mmCIF file of C-alpha atoms in Angstrom:
data_model
loop_
_atom_site.group_PDB
_atom_site.id
_atom_site.type_symbol
_atom_site.label_atom_id
_atom_site.label_comp_id
_atom_site.label_asym_id
_atom_site.label_seq_id
_atom_site.Cartn_x
_atom_site.Cartn_y
_atom_site.Cartn_z
ATOM 1 C CA MET A 185 32.348 -1.950 -3.911
ATOM 2 C CA ALA A 186 31.097 -0.424 -0.572
ATOM 3 C CA ARG A 187 28.132 -2.713 1.368
ATOM 4 C CA ARG A 188 25.874 -0.699 4.115
ATOM 5 C CA ASP A 189 27.421 -1.626 7.456
ATOM 6 C CA GLY A 190 24.715 -0.977 10.441
ATOM 7 C CA SER A 191 21.777 -4.036 12.131
ATOM 8 C CA PRO A 192 19.922 -5.387 10.112
ATOM 9 C CA GLY A 193 16.591 -4.159 12.565
ATOM 10 C CA PRO A 194 13.833 -5.950 15.557
ATOM 11 C CA GLY A 195 13.594 -9.110 14.697
ATOM 12 C CA ALA A 196 16.024 -9.729 12.199
ATOM 13 C CA ALA A 197 20.023 -11.234 12.292
ATOM 14 C CA ALA A 198 22.552 -10.746 9.235
ATOM 15 C CA THR A 199 25.217 -13.358 8.283
ATOM 16 C CA ASP A 200 27.935 -12.887 6.216
ATOM 17 C CA GLY A 201 28.670 -16.182 4.117
ATOM 18 C CA SER A 202 31.631 -17.332 2.337
ATOM 19 C CA PRO A 203 32.375 -16.078 -1.067
ATOM 20 C CA ALA A 204 30.517 -17.883 -3.285
ATOM 21 C CA ASP A 205 31.157 -20.650 -5.742
ATOM 22 C CA ASP A 206 29.572 -19.178 -9.592
ATOM 23 C CA SER A 207 29.242 -22.035 -10.967
ATOM 24 C CA GLU A 208 26.060 -23.220 -12.314
ATOM 25 C CA PRO A 209 24.513 -26.024 -9.387
ATOM 26 C CA ALA A 210 24.799 -29.319 -10.917
ATOM 27 C CA ASP A 211 21.517 -30.182 -9.549
ATOM 28 C CA ARG A 212 18.471 -28.661 -7.593
ATOM 29 C CA GLY A 213 19.826 -29.295 -3.798
ATOM 30 C CA SER A 214 22.486 -27.171 -4.412
ATOM 31 C CA LEU A 215 23.222 -24.578 -1.636
ATOM 32 C CA PRO A 216 23.536 -20.732 -1.428
ATOM 33 C CA ASP A 217 26.007 -19.243 -1.063
ATOM 34 C CA PRO A 218 25.671 -15.831 -0.375
ATOM 35 C CA ASP A 219 28.230 -13.201 0.026
ATOM 36 C CA CYS A 220 25.121 -11.683 3.055
ATOM 37 C CA TRP A 221 21.989 -12.993 4.237
ATOM 38 C CA VAL A 222 19.190 -11.676 6.491
ATOM 39 C CA ARG A 223 17.383 -14.100 8.499
ATOM 40 C CA ARG A 224 14.851 -13.909 11.165
ATOM 41 C CA ALA A 225 16.132 -13.356 14.887
ATOM 42 C CA ASP A 226 14.633 -16.981 15.876
ATOM 43 C CA ALA A 227 15.409 -19.211 12.887
ATOM 44 C CA GLU A 228 16.802 -22.380 14.008
ATOM 45 C CA PRO A 229 18.398 -23.685 11.464
ATOM 46 C CA ILE A 230 17.205 -27.524 9.602
ATOM 47 C CA GLY A 231 20.506 -28.889 9.528
ATOM 48 C CA THR A 232 23.847 -28.876 8.517
ATOM 49 C CA VAL A 233 26.987 -29.271 5.942
ATOM 50 C CA GLY A 234 30.326 -29.671 7.389
ATOM 51 C CA ALA A 235 31.370 -28.177 11.114
ATOM 52 C CA ARG A 236 30.360 -24.495 9.812
ATOM 53 C CA LEU A 237 28.409 -24.124 7.399
ATOM 54 C CA SER A 238 24.114 -23.783 8.713
ATOM 55 C CA VAL A 239 20.829 -24.595 6.518
ATOM 56 C CA TRP A 240 18.052 -22.073 6.813
ATOM 57 C CA ASP A 241 14.198 -22.556 6.397
ATOM 58 C CA ALA A 242 13.530 -19.993 3.015
ATOM 59 C CA SER A 243 10.689 -19.282 4.901
ATOM 60 C CA ASP A 244 12.792 -18.743 7.674
ATOM 61 C CA VAL A 245 15.832 -16.139 5.372
ATOM 62 C CA LEU A 246 13.687 -11.992 5.280
ATOM 63 C CA LEU A 247 16.677 -10.966 2.813
ATOM 64 C CA VAL A 248 19.451 -12.390 -0.129
ATOM 65 C CA VAL A 249 22.425 -10.594 -0.879
ATOM 66 C CA GLU A 250 25.189 -10.976 -4.000
ATOM 67 C CA VAL A 251 27.559 -8.054 -4.077
ATOM 68 C CA ALA A 252 28.624 -8.271 -7.701
ATOM 69 C CA ASP A 253 32.068 -6.402 -9.340
ATOM 70 C CA GLU A 254 33.423 -9.562 -11.452
ATOM 71 C CA THR A 255 30.907 -11.687 -10.585
ATOM 72 C CA MET A 256 27.282 -9.748 -11.520
ATOM 73 C CA ILE A 257 26.542 -11.683 -14.535
ATOM 74 C CA GLN A 258 26.737 -14.912 -12.307
ATOM 75 C CA ASP A 259 25.309 -12.755 -9.844
ATOM 76 C CA LEU A 260 22.249 -11.713 -12.290
ATOM 77 C CA ASN A 261 21.483 -15.032 -13.851
ATOM 78 C CA VAL A 262 23.009 -18.270 -12.130
ATOM 79 C CA LYS A 263 21.930 -16.877 -8.602
ATOM 80 C CA THR A 264 18.771 -15.479 -9.213
ATOM 81 C CA ARG A 265 17.761 -18.987 -10.909
ATOM 82 C CA LEU A 266 18.840 -21.455 -7.329
ATOM 83 C CA TYR A 267 17.551 -18.045 -5.046
ATOM 84 C CA GLY A 268 14.917 -17.770 -6.958
ATOM 85 C CA ARG A 269 14.332 -22.172 -7.567
ATOM 86 C CA ALA A 270 15.346 -22.589 -3.281
ATOM 87 C CA GLY A 271 12.717 -20.029 -2.598
ATOM 88 C CA TYR A 272 14.314 -16.950 -0.774
ATOM 89 C CA PRO A 273 11.347 -14.523 -1.096
ATOM 90 C CA VAL A 274 13.890 -11.261 -1.637
ATOM 91 C CA TYR A 275 16.706 -11.238 -3.524
ATOM 92 C CA TRP A 276 19.119 -8.255 -4.095
ATOM 93 C CA VAL A 277 22.445 -8.000 -6.384
ATOM 94 C CA VAL A 278 24.524 -4.577 -5.508
ATOM 95 C CA THR A 279 26.047 -2.760 -8.243
ATOM 96 C CA GLN A 280 28.202 -0.090 -9.168
ATOM 97 C CA GLU A 281 25.935 1.552 -10.780
ATOM 98 C CA ALA A 282 22.539 0.044 -9.053
ATOM 99 C CA VAL A 283 20.603 -2.861 -6.878
ATOM 100 C CA TYR A 284 18.650 -5.601 -8.431
ATOM 101 C CA GLU A 285 15.840 -6.192 -6.293
ATOM 102 C CA HIS A 286 14.269 -9.490 -7.519
ATOM 103 C CA THR A 287 11.020 -10.610 -5.803
ATOM 104 C CA GLY A 288 8.433 -13.932 -6.527
ATOM 105 C CA PRO A 289 10.325 -16.598 -6.398
ATOM 106 C CA ILE A 290 9.610 -19.050 -8.500
ATOM 107 C CA SER A 291 10.992 -22.662 -9.418
ATOM 108 C CA SER A 292 12.999 -20.816 -12.827
ATOM 109 C CA GLY A 293 13.998 -17.709 -9.825
ATOM 110 C CA TYR A 294 12.385 -14.275 -9.282
ATOM 111 C CA ARG A 295 8.655 -13.501 -10.985
ATOM 112 C CA THR A 296 9.919 -9.256 -10.758
ATOM 113 C CA ARG A 297 13.169 -8.015 -10.828
ATOM 114 C CA THR A 298 13.387 -4.161 -10.286
ATOM 115 C CA GLU A 299 16.581 -1.475 -10.814
ATOM 116 C CA TYR A 300 17.091 0.896 -8.412
ATOM 117 C CA LEU A 301 19.365 3.313 -8.852
ATOM 118 C CA ARG A 302 21.623 5.581 -7.398
ATOM 119 C CA GLY A 303 19.280 8.757 -5.616
ATOM 120 C CA GLU A 304 16.702 6.163 -5.415
ATOM 121 C CA ARG A 305 15.250 4.054 -1.981
ATOM 122 C CA ILE A 306 14.742 0.802 -1.833
ATOM 123 C CA PRO A 307 12.183 -0.405 0.310
ATOM 124 C CA VAL A 308 13.119 -2.924 2.906
ATOM 125 C CA PRO A 309 9.680 -3.721 4.354
ATOM 126 C CA TYR A 310 10.648 -6.418 7.233
ATOM 127 C CA VAL A 311 11.225 -3.297 9.198
ATOM 128 C CA ALA A 312 9.288 -0.764 7.237
ATOM 129 C CA THR A 313 12.339 1.726 6.211
ATOM 130 C CA ASP A 314 14.172 1.630 3.219
ATOM 131 C CA LEU A 315 17.489 3.078 2.110
ATOM 132 C CA ALA A 316 18.837 5.167 0.044
ATOM 133 C CA VAL A 317 20.534 3.395 -3.368
ATOM 134 C CA ASP A 318 23.759 6.300 -2.856
ATOM 135 C CA ASP A 319 24.464 4.421 1.347
ATOM 136 C CA LEU A 320 24.937 0.984 -0.905
ATOM 137 C CA ILE A 321 27.142 1.495 -3.261
ATOM 138 C CA ALA A 322 30.761 2.400 -3.338
ATOM 139 C CA SER A 323 31.196 6.525 -4.596
ATOM 140 C CA ARG A 324 33.482 6.446 -7.133
ATOM 141 C CA PRO A 325 37.355 7.746 -6.881
ATOM 142 C CA LEU A 326 37.627 11.560 -7.976
#
C-alpha cells in the first residue's frame, strides 16, 4: 500500500509512527500510535513515554492516518474508538479500495464517517486543499 509522500503544508509537520498495537486498549489512558499523523508545526509535546515517544495534545494534531491492509477491521473499529475518545479531530483509514474519513470525535468514536472512493477527492481543510484518493491508494497490478 503506497502513501502519499509530501509536505503537509504551512503550519503543519508530518510524523511517522511506529507499527501500532492493534489490540483493544486496556484502559482509557492508552496512547494512540498511528502509522502517520500531522501536527501543528509550533506544537510542543505535553509529555513523553519512554525515551522516544512524544505525547501531543489532541488540539495540536490535525490528522491521524492508519494505512490498512490486514488491519482494516481493527483500524475501522478499535482504533476509531481510541482516536475519537482521545479527541483527534480527523482520522483517515486508507484501504486498497477507499479512504474513510472520520470527523467529530466523541467518547465512543466519531460522529461522522465518509467513504471516499477512487476517482474522488478528499478535502484537507488545514491546508485549504484536497487530495485525489487515487494518489493515496496504490495502483493495482495488471
